[in-house]
mmCIF file of N, CA, C and O in Angstrom:
data_model
loop_
_atom_site.group_PDB
_atom_site.id
_atom_site.type_symbol
_atom_site.label_atom_id
_atom_site.label_comp_id
_atom_site.label_asym_id
_atom_site.label_seq_id
_atom_site.Cartn_x
_atom_site.Cartn_y
_atom_site.Cartn_z
ATOM 1 N N MET C 3 -4.820 2.157 30.734
ATOM 2 C CA MET C 3 -3.766 2.369 30.090
ATOM 3 C C MET C 3 -3.365 3.307 28.994
ATOM 4 O O MET C 3 -2.269 4.073 29.792
ATOM 5 N N ARG C 4 -4.452 3.476 28.413
ATOM 6 C CA ARG C 4 -3.952 4.880 27.477
ATOM 7 C C ARG C 4 -3.919 6.427 27.949
ATOM 8 O O ARG C 4 -3.135 6.625 27.994
ATOM 9 N N PHE C 5 -4.680 6.244 28.872
ATOM 10 C CA PHE C 5 -4.767 7.316 29.887
ATOM 11 C C PHE C 5 -2.914 7.587 30.312
ATOM 12 O O PHE C 5 -3.194 8.332 30.784
ATOM 13 N N LEU C 6 -2.934 6.487 31.423
ATOM 14 C CA LEU C 6 -1.408 6.487 31.917
ATOM 15 C C LEU C 6 -0.384 7.143 30.709
ATOM 16 O O LEU C 6 0.652 7.278 30.893
ATOM 17 N N ILE C 7 -0.839 6.009 29.977
ATOM 18 C CA ILE C 7 0.250 6.320 28.502
ATOM 19 C C ILE C 7 0.404 8.040 28.223
ATOM 20 O O ILE C 7 1.468 8.737 27.641
ATOM 21 N N GLU C 8 -0.256 8.659 27.634
ATOM 22 C CA GLU C 8 -0.972 10.066 27.832
ATOM 23 C C GLU C 8 -0.187 10.477 28.908
ATOM 24 O O GLU C 8 0.560 11.323 28.481
ATOM 25 N N GLN C 9 -0.641 10.711 30.745
ATOM 26 C CA GLN C 9 -0.005 11.424 31.440
ATOM 27 C C GLN C 9 1.709 11.136 31.217
ATOM 28 O O GLN C 9 2.137 11.953 31.573
ATOM 29 N N THR C 10 2.372 10.178 30.508
ATOM 30 C CA THR C 10 3.251 9.691 30.817
ATOM 31 C C THR C 10 3.747 11.213 29.761
ATOM 32 O O THR C 10 5.195 11.176 29.781
ATOM 33 N N GLN C 11 3.735 10.412 28.639
ATOM 34 C CA GLN C 11 4.252 11.574 27.813
ATOM 35 C C GLN C 11 3.830 12.573 27.808
ATOM 36 O O GLN C 11 5.078 13.705 27.549
ATOM 37 N N LYS C 12 3.074 13.613 29.108
ATOM 38 C CA LYS C 12 2.698 14.573 29.408
ATOM 39 C C LYS C 12 4.137 15.230 29.899
ATOM 40 O O LYS C 12 4.179 16.188 30.116
ATOM 41 N N GLU C 13 4.036 14.325 30.756
ATOM 42 C CA GLU C 13 5.491 14.782 32.485
ATOM 43 C C GLU C 13 6.550 14.133 31.747
ATOM 44 O O GLU C 13 7.521 14.830 32.168
ATOM 45 N N VAL C 14 6.927 13.296 30.571
ATOM 46 C CA VAL C 14 8.160 13.075 29.921
ATOM 47 C C VAL C 14 8.804 13.213 28.826
ATOM 48 O O VAL C 14 8.239 12.640 27.774
ATOM 49 N N PRO C 15 8.794 14.494 28.207
ATOM 50 C CA PRO C 15 8.370 15.116 26.964
ATOM 51 C C PRO C 15 10.374 13.828 25.722
ATOM 52 O O PRO C 15 10.881 13.930 26.844
ATOM 53 N N GLY C 16 9.589 13.061 24.776
ATOM 54 C CA GLY C 16 9.688 12.265 23.903
ATOM 55 C C GLY C 16 10.218 11.479 24.491
ATOM 56 O O GLY C 16 11.445 10.571 23.128
ATOM 57 N N VAL C 17 9.432 10.434 26.006
ATOM 58 C CA VAL C 17 9.061 9.330 25.557
ATOM 59 C C VAL C 17 8.140 8.187 24.466
ATOM 60 O O VAL C 17 7.843 9.137 24.216
ATOM 61 N N ASN C 18 9.161 7.166 23.734
ATOM 62 C CA ASN C 18 8.169 6.685 23.375
ATOM 63 C C ASN C 18 7.283 5.600 23.893
ATOM 64 O O ASN C 18 8.070 4.655 23.837
ATOM 65 N N VAL C 19 6.092 5.903 23.794
ATOM 66 C CA VAL C 19 5.400 4.314 24.376
ATOM 67 C C VAL C 19 3.957 3.997 23.576
ATOM 68 O O VAL C 19 3.667 4.837 23.131
ATOM 69 N N GLY C 20 3.999 2.546 23.558
ATOM 70 C CA GLY C 20 3.327 2.375 22.708
ATOM 71 C C GLY C 20 2.193 1.492 23.413
ATOM 72 O O GLY C 20 2.664 0.459 24.175
ATOM 73 N N LEU C 21 0.978 1.094 22.508
ATOM 74 C CA LEU C 21 0.219 -0.412 23.361
ATOM 75 C C LEU C 21 0.603 -1.921 22.335
ATOM 76 O O LEU C 21 0.275 -0.909 20.915
ATOM 77 N N THR C 22 0.787 -2.838 22.751
ATOM 78 C CA THR C 22 0.590 -3.846 21.726
ATOM 79 C C THR C 22 -0.557 -4.576 22.472
ATOM 80 O O THR C 22 -0.887 -5.369 22.687
ATOM 81 N N GLY C 23 -0.817 -5.967 21.204
ATOM 82 C CA GLY C 23 -1.040 -7.331 21.420
ATOM 83 C C GLY C 23 -2.672 -7.491 21.112
ATOM 84 O O GLY C 23 -2.930 -5.838 20.290
ATOM 85 N N GLY C 24 -3.188 -9.202 21.320
ATOM 86 C CA GLY C 24 -4.012 -8.751 20.035
ATOM 87 C C GLY C 24 -5.421 -7.846 21.210
ATOM 88 O O GLY C 24 -6.010 -7.848 21.078
ATOM 89 N N PRO C 25 -6.090 -8.048 22.698
ATOM 90 C CA PRO C 25 -6.435 -7.208 22.325
ATOM 91 C C PRO C 25 -6.968 -6.075 22.760
ATOM 92 O O PRO C 25 -7.748 -5.411 22.574
ATOM 93 N N VAL C 26 -5.624 -5.588 22.418
ATOM 94 C CA VAL C 26 -5.613 -3.742 21.975
ATOM 95 C C VAL C 26 -6.073 -4.116 20.557
ATOM 96 O O VAL C 26 -6.749 -3.011 20.280
ATOM 97 N N LEU C 27 -5.594 -4.928 19.833
ATOM 98 C CA LEU C 27 -5.813 -4.281 18.633
ATOM 99 C C LEU C 27 -7.094 -4.355 18.430
ATOM 100 O O LEU C 27 -7.813 -3.901 17.476
ATOM 101 N N ASP C 28 -7.912 -5.835 18.896
ATOM 102 C CA ASP C 28 -9.427 -5.831 18.907
ATOM 103 C C ASP C 28 -10.266 -4.666 19.458
ATOM 104 O O ASP C 28 -11.189 -4.685 18.913
ATOM 105 N N HIS C 29 -9.709 -3.984 20.212
ATOM 106 C CA HIS C 29 -10.237 -2.766 21.410
ATOM 107 C C HIS C 29 -10.565 -1.981 19.668
ATOM 108 O O HIS C 29 -11.433 -1.359 19.347
ATOM 109 N N ASP C 30 -9.535 -1.420 18.965
ATOM 110 C CA ASP C 30 -8.940 -0.049 18.348
ATOM 111 C C ASP C 30 -9.757 -0.969 16.720
ATOM 112 O O ASP C 30 -10.803 0.208 16.407
ATOM 113 N N GLU C 31 -10.369 -2.073 17.147
ATOM 114 C CA GLU C 31 -10.860 -2.529 15.789
ATOM 115 C C GLU C 31 -12.695 -2.186 15.948
ATOM 116 O O GLU C 31 -13.622 -1.827 14.943
ATOM 117 N N MET C 32 -12.858 -2.696 16.862
ATOM 118 C CA MET C 32 -13.972 -2.064 17.305
ATOM 119 C C MET C 32 -14.291 -0.951 17.640
ATOM 120 O O MET C 32 -15.827 -0.841 17.082
ATOM 121 N N GLU C 33 -14.071 -0.248 17.570
ATOM 122 C CA GLU C 33 -13.976 1.407 18.028
ATOM 123 C C GLU C 33 -13.364 2.221 16.867
ATOM 124 O O GLU C 33 -14.789 2.320 16.359
ATOM 125 N N GLN C 34 -13.465 1.526 15.535
ATOM 126 C CA GLN C 34 -13.696 1.502 14.804
ATOM 127 C C GLN C 34 -14.564 1.906 14.047
ATOM 128 O O GLN C 34 -15.317 1.952 13.080
ATOM 129 N N SER C 35 -14.905 0.025 13.680
ATOM 130 C CA SER C 35 -16.062 -0.810 13.283
ATOM 131 C C SER C 35 -17.095 0.452 13.937
ATOM 132 O O SER C 35 -18.483 0.802 13.362
ATOM 133 N N GLN C 36 -17.161 0.398 14.902
ATOM 134 C CA GLN C 36 -18.782 1.516 15.666
ATOM 135 C C GLN C 36 -18.654 2.635 15.115
ATOM 136 O O GLN C 36 -19.713 3.145 14.525
ATOM 137 N N ASN C 37 -17.384 3.262 14.261
ATOM 138 C CA ASN C 37 -17.589 4.709 13.860
ATOM 139 C C ASN C 37 -18.066 4.841 12.580
ATOM 140 O O ASN C 37 -18.297 5.907 12.742
ATOM 141 N N ASP C 38 -17.214 3.675 11.838
ATOM 142 C CA ASP C 38 -17.837 4.022 10.498
ATOM 143 C C ASP C 38 -18.906 2.986 10.654
ATOM 144 O O ASP C 38 -19.808 3.393 9.335
ATOM 145 N N SER C 39 -19.983 2.460 11.229
ATOM 146 C CA SER C 39 -21.248 2.164 11.095
ATOM 147 C C SER C 39 -21.991 2.948 11.323
ATOM 148 O O SER C 39 -23.285 3.256 10.631
ATOM 149 N N THR C 40 -21.681 3.843 12.226
ATOM 150 C CA THR C 40 -22.088 5.167 12.563
ATOM 151 C C THR C 40 -22.677 6.177 11.745
ATOM 152 O O THR C 40 -23.666 6.280 10.776
ATOM 153 N N LEU C 41 -21.314 6.347 11.415
ATOM 154 C CA LEU C 41 -21.307 7.519 9.491
ATOM 155 C C LEU C 41 -22.307 6.506 8.439
ATOM 156 O O LEU C 41 -22.453 8.084 7.814
ATOM 157 N N ALA C 42 -21.558 5.294 7.912
ATOM 158 C CA ALA C 42 -22.821 4.671 7.368
ATOM 159 C C ALA C 42 -24.177 4.673 7.615
ATOM 160 O O ALA C 42 -25.002 5.273 6.018
ATOM 161 N N SER C 43 -24.417 4.438 8.762
ATOM 162 C CA SER C 43 -26.054 4.527 8.805
ATOM 163 C C SER C 43 -26.909 6.680 7.902
ATOM 164 O O SER C 43 -27.877 6.413 8.496
ATOM 165 N N VAL C 44 -25.719 7.076 9.524
ATOM 166 C CA VAL C 44 -26.156 8.624 8.766
ATOM 167 C C VAL C 44 -26.242 8.360 7.206
ATOM 168 O O VAL C 44 -27.131 9.449 6.443
ATOM 169 N N VAL C 45 -25.496 8.884 6.421
ATOM 170 C CA VAL C 45 -24.656 8.761 5.345
ATOM 171 C C VAL C 45 -26.275 8.528 4.528
ATOM 172 O O VAL C 45 -27.085 8.624 3.523
ATOM 173 N N THR C 46 -26.141 6.919 4.790
ATOM 174 C CA THR C 46 -28.042 6.107 4.222
ATOM 175 C C THR C 46 -29.410 6.996 4.603
ATOM 176 O O THR C 46 -30.246 7.027 3.853
ATOM 177 N N LEU C 47 -29.392 7.349 6.165
ATOM 178 C CA LEU C 47 -30.484 8.045 6.512
ATOM 179 C C LEU C 47 -30.403 9.182 5.429
ATOM 180 O O LEU C 47 -31.874 9.335 4.874
ATOM 181 N N ILE C 48 -29.649 10.250 4.854
ATOM 182 C CA ILE C 48 -29.884 11.580 4.527
ATOM 183 C C ILE C 48 -29.564 10.631 3.075
ATOM 184 O O ILE C 48 -30.633 11.773 2.007
ATOM 185 N N ALA C 49 -29.401 9.588 1.665
ATOM 186 C CA ALA C 49 -29.132 9.807 0.849
ATOM 187 C C ALA C 49 -30.575 8.604 0.458
ATOM 188 O O ALA C 49 -31.817 9.435 -0.575
ATOM 189 N N CYS C 50 -31.399 7.966 1.421
ATOM 190 C CA CYS C 50 -32.797 8.121 1.712
ATOM 191 C C CYS C 50 -34.030 8.867 1.501
ATOM 192 O O CYS C 50 -34.548 8.721 0.618
ATOM 193 N N ALA C 51 -33.686 9.956 2.710
ATOM 194 C CA ALA C 51 -34.285 10.861 2.327
ATOM 195 C C ALA C 51 -34.193 11.913 1.124
ATOM 196 O O ALA C 51 -34.930 12.568 0.472
ATOM 197 N N LEU C 52 -33.248 12.117 0.449
ATOM 198 C CA LEU C 52 -33.222 12.556 -0.699
ATOM 199 C C LEU C 52 -33.393 12.244 -2.088
ATOM 200 O O LEU C 52 -34.250 12.637 -2.640
ATOM 201 N N ILE C 53 -34.143 11.029 -2.350
ATOM 202 C CA ILE C 53 -34.448 10.310 -2.724
ATOM 203 C C ILE C 53 -35.296 10.423 -3.146
ATOM 204 O O ILE C 53 -37.002 10.731 -4.083
ATOM 205 N N PHE C 54 -36.275 9.822 -2.007
ATOM 206 C CA PHE C 54 -37.380 9.882 -1.518
ATOM 207 C C PHE C 54 -37.913 11.754 -1.941
ATOM 208 O O PHE C 54 -38.829 12.331 -2.350
ATOM 209 N N ILE C 55 -37.372 12.538 -1.536
ATOM 210 C CA ILE C 55 -37.923 14.046 -2.146
ATOM 211 C C ILE C 55 -37.466 14.060 -3.368
ATOM 212 O O ILE C 55 -38.760 14.961 -4.095
ATOM 213 N N TYR C 56 -36.872 13.664 -4.002
ATOM 214 C CA TYR C 56 -36.838 14.473 -5.459
ATOM 215 C C TYR C 56 -37.691 13.476 -5.880
ATOM 216 O O TYR C 56 -38.454 13.539 -7.216
ATOM 217 N N GLY C 57 -37.949 11.694 -4.929
ATOM 218 C CA GLY C 57 -39.156 11.184 -5.690
ATOM 219 C C GLY C 57 -40.321 11.642 -5.982
ATOM 220 O O GLY C 57 -40.827 11.395 -7.187
ATOM 221 N N TYR C 58 -40.452 11.950 -4.560
ATOM 222 C CA TYR C 58 -42.132 12.465 -4.350
ATOM 223 C C TYR C 58 -41.922 13.969 -5.033
ATOM 224 O O TYR C 58 -42.592 14.114 -4.732
ATOM 225 N N GLN C 59 -41.491 15.070 -4.688
ATOM 226 C CA GLN C 59 -40.927 16.019 -5.320
ATOM 227 C C GLN C 59 -41.738 16.691 -4.220
ATOM 228 O O GLN C 59 -42.662 17.913 -4.452
ATOM 229 N N GLU C 60 -41.703 16.754 -3.211
ATOM 230 C CA GLU C 60 -42.148 17.125 -1.962
ATOM 231 C C GLU C 60 -41.008 16.686 -0.524
ATOM 232 O O GLU C 60 -40.643 15.664 -0.508
ATOM 233 N N THR C 61 -41.208 17.642 0.583
ATOM 234 C CA THR C 61 -40.404 16.750 1.051
ATOM 235 C C THR C 61 -41.115 16.352 2.847
ATOM 236 O O THR C 61 -40.450 15.849 3.623
ATOM 237 N N GLY C 62 -42.614 16.956 2.541
ATOM 238 C CA GLY C 62 -43.218 16.747 4.204
ATOM 239 C C GLY C 62 -43.332 15.537 4.250
ATOM 240 O O GLY C 62 -43.108 14.892 4.778
ATOM 241 N N ALA C 63 -44.274 14.352 2.689
ATOM 242 C CA ALA C 63 -44.124 12.734 3.489
ATOM 243 C C ALA C 63 -43.050 12.223 3.224
ATOM 244 O O ALA C 63 -42.318 11.088 4.040
ATOM 245 N N SER C 64 -41.687 12.264 2.652
ATOM 246 C CA SER C 64 -40.362 12.414 2.571
ATOM 247 C C SER C 64 -40.020 11.993 3.972
ATOM 248 O O SER C 64 -39.630 11.003 4.569
ATOM 249 N N VAL C 65 -40.111 13.410 4.594
ATOM 250 C CA VAL C 65 -39.259 13.412 5.912
ATOM 251 C C VAL C 65 -40.114 12.870 6.915
ATOM 252 O O VAL C 65 -39.136 11.686 7.778
ATOM 253 N N GLU C 66 -41.256 12.750 6.787
ATOM 254 C CA GLU C 66 -41.669 11.960 7.824
ATOM 255 C C GLU C 66 -41.950 10.217 7.325
ATOM 256 O O GLU C 66 -41.807 9.360 8.408
ATOM 257 N N SER C 67 -41.567 9.839 6.550
ATOM 258 C CA SER C 67 -41.171 8.359 5.753
ATOM 259 C C SER C 67 -40.257 8.084 6.472
ATOM 260 O O SER C 67 -39.656 6.505 7.440
ATOM 261 N N ASN C 68 -38.941 8.762 6.784
ATOM 262 C CA ASN C 68 -37.793 8.240 7.086
ATOM 263 C C ASN C 68 -37.304 8.744 8.604
ATOM 264 O O ASN C 68 -36.829 7.781 9.086
ATOM 265 N N VAL C 69 -37.696 9.924 9.419
ATOM 266 C CA VAL C 69 -37.651 10.161 10.609
ATOM 267 C C VAL C 69 -38.408 9.643 11.840
ATOM 268 O O VAL C 69 -37.968 9.273 12.954
ATOM 269 N N LEU C 70 -40.144 9.556 11.123
ATOM 270 C CA LEU C 70 -41.055 9.195 12.020
ATOM 271 C C LEU C 70 -41.226 7.829 11.953
ATOM 272 O O LEU C 70 -40.933 6.423 11.424
ATOM 273 N N PRO C 71 -40.877 6.925 13.310
ATOM 274 C CA PRO C 71 -41.722 5.017 12.850
ATOM 275 C C PRO C 71 -42.928 5.196 13.006
ATOM 276 O O PRO C 71 -43.845 6.152 13.100
ATOM 277 N N GLY C 72 -43.083 4.168 12.785
ATOM 278 C CA GLY C 72 -44.402 3.093 12.267
ATOM 279 C C GLY C 72 -44.620 3.715 10.881
ATOM 280 O O GLY C 72 -45.703 3.842 10.553
#
């Protein structure tokens, strides 16, 4: 649906079209939640790595503990 709306807006300048309703809101919220979770995970990984580096005063062991599994 969103693709069709974008096509229509390109073909007919000035048209104002949008989607409403529960399923649309649910999809938008889920997409935003996934994006936010990914960002939070990356920021947390970097923060933990920096804490290990600062705490151990070296990069080898701290990077291995954050990057390598097991």
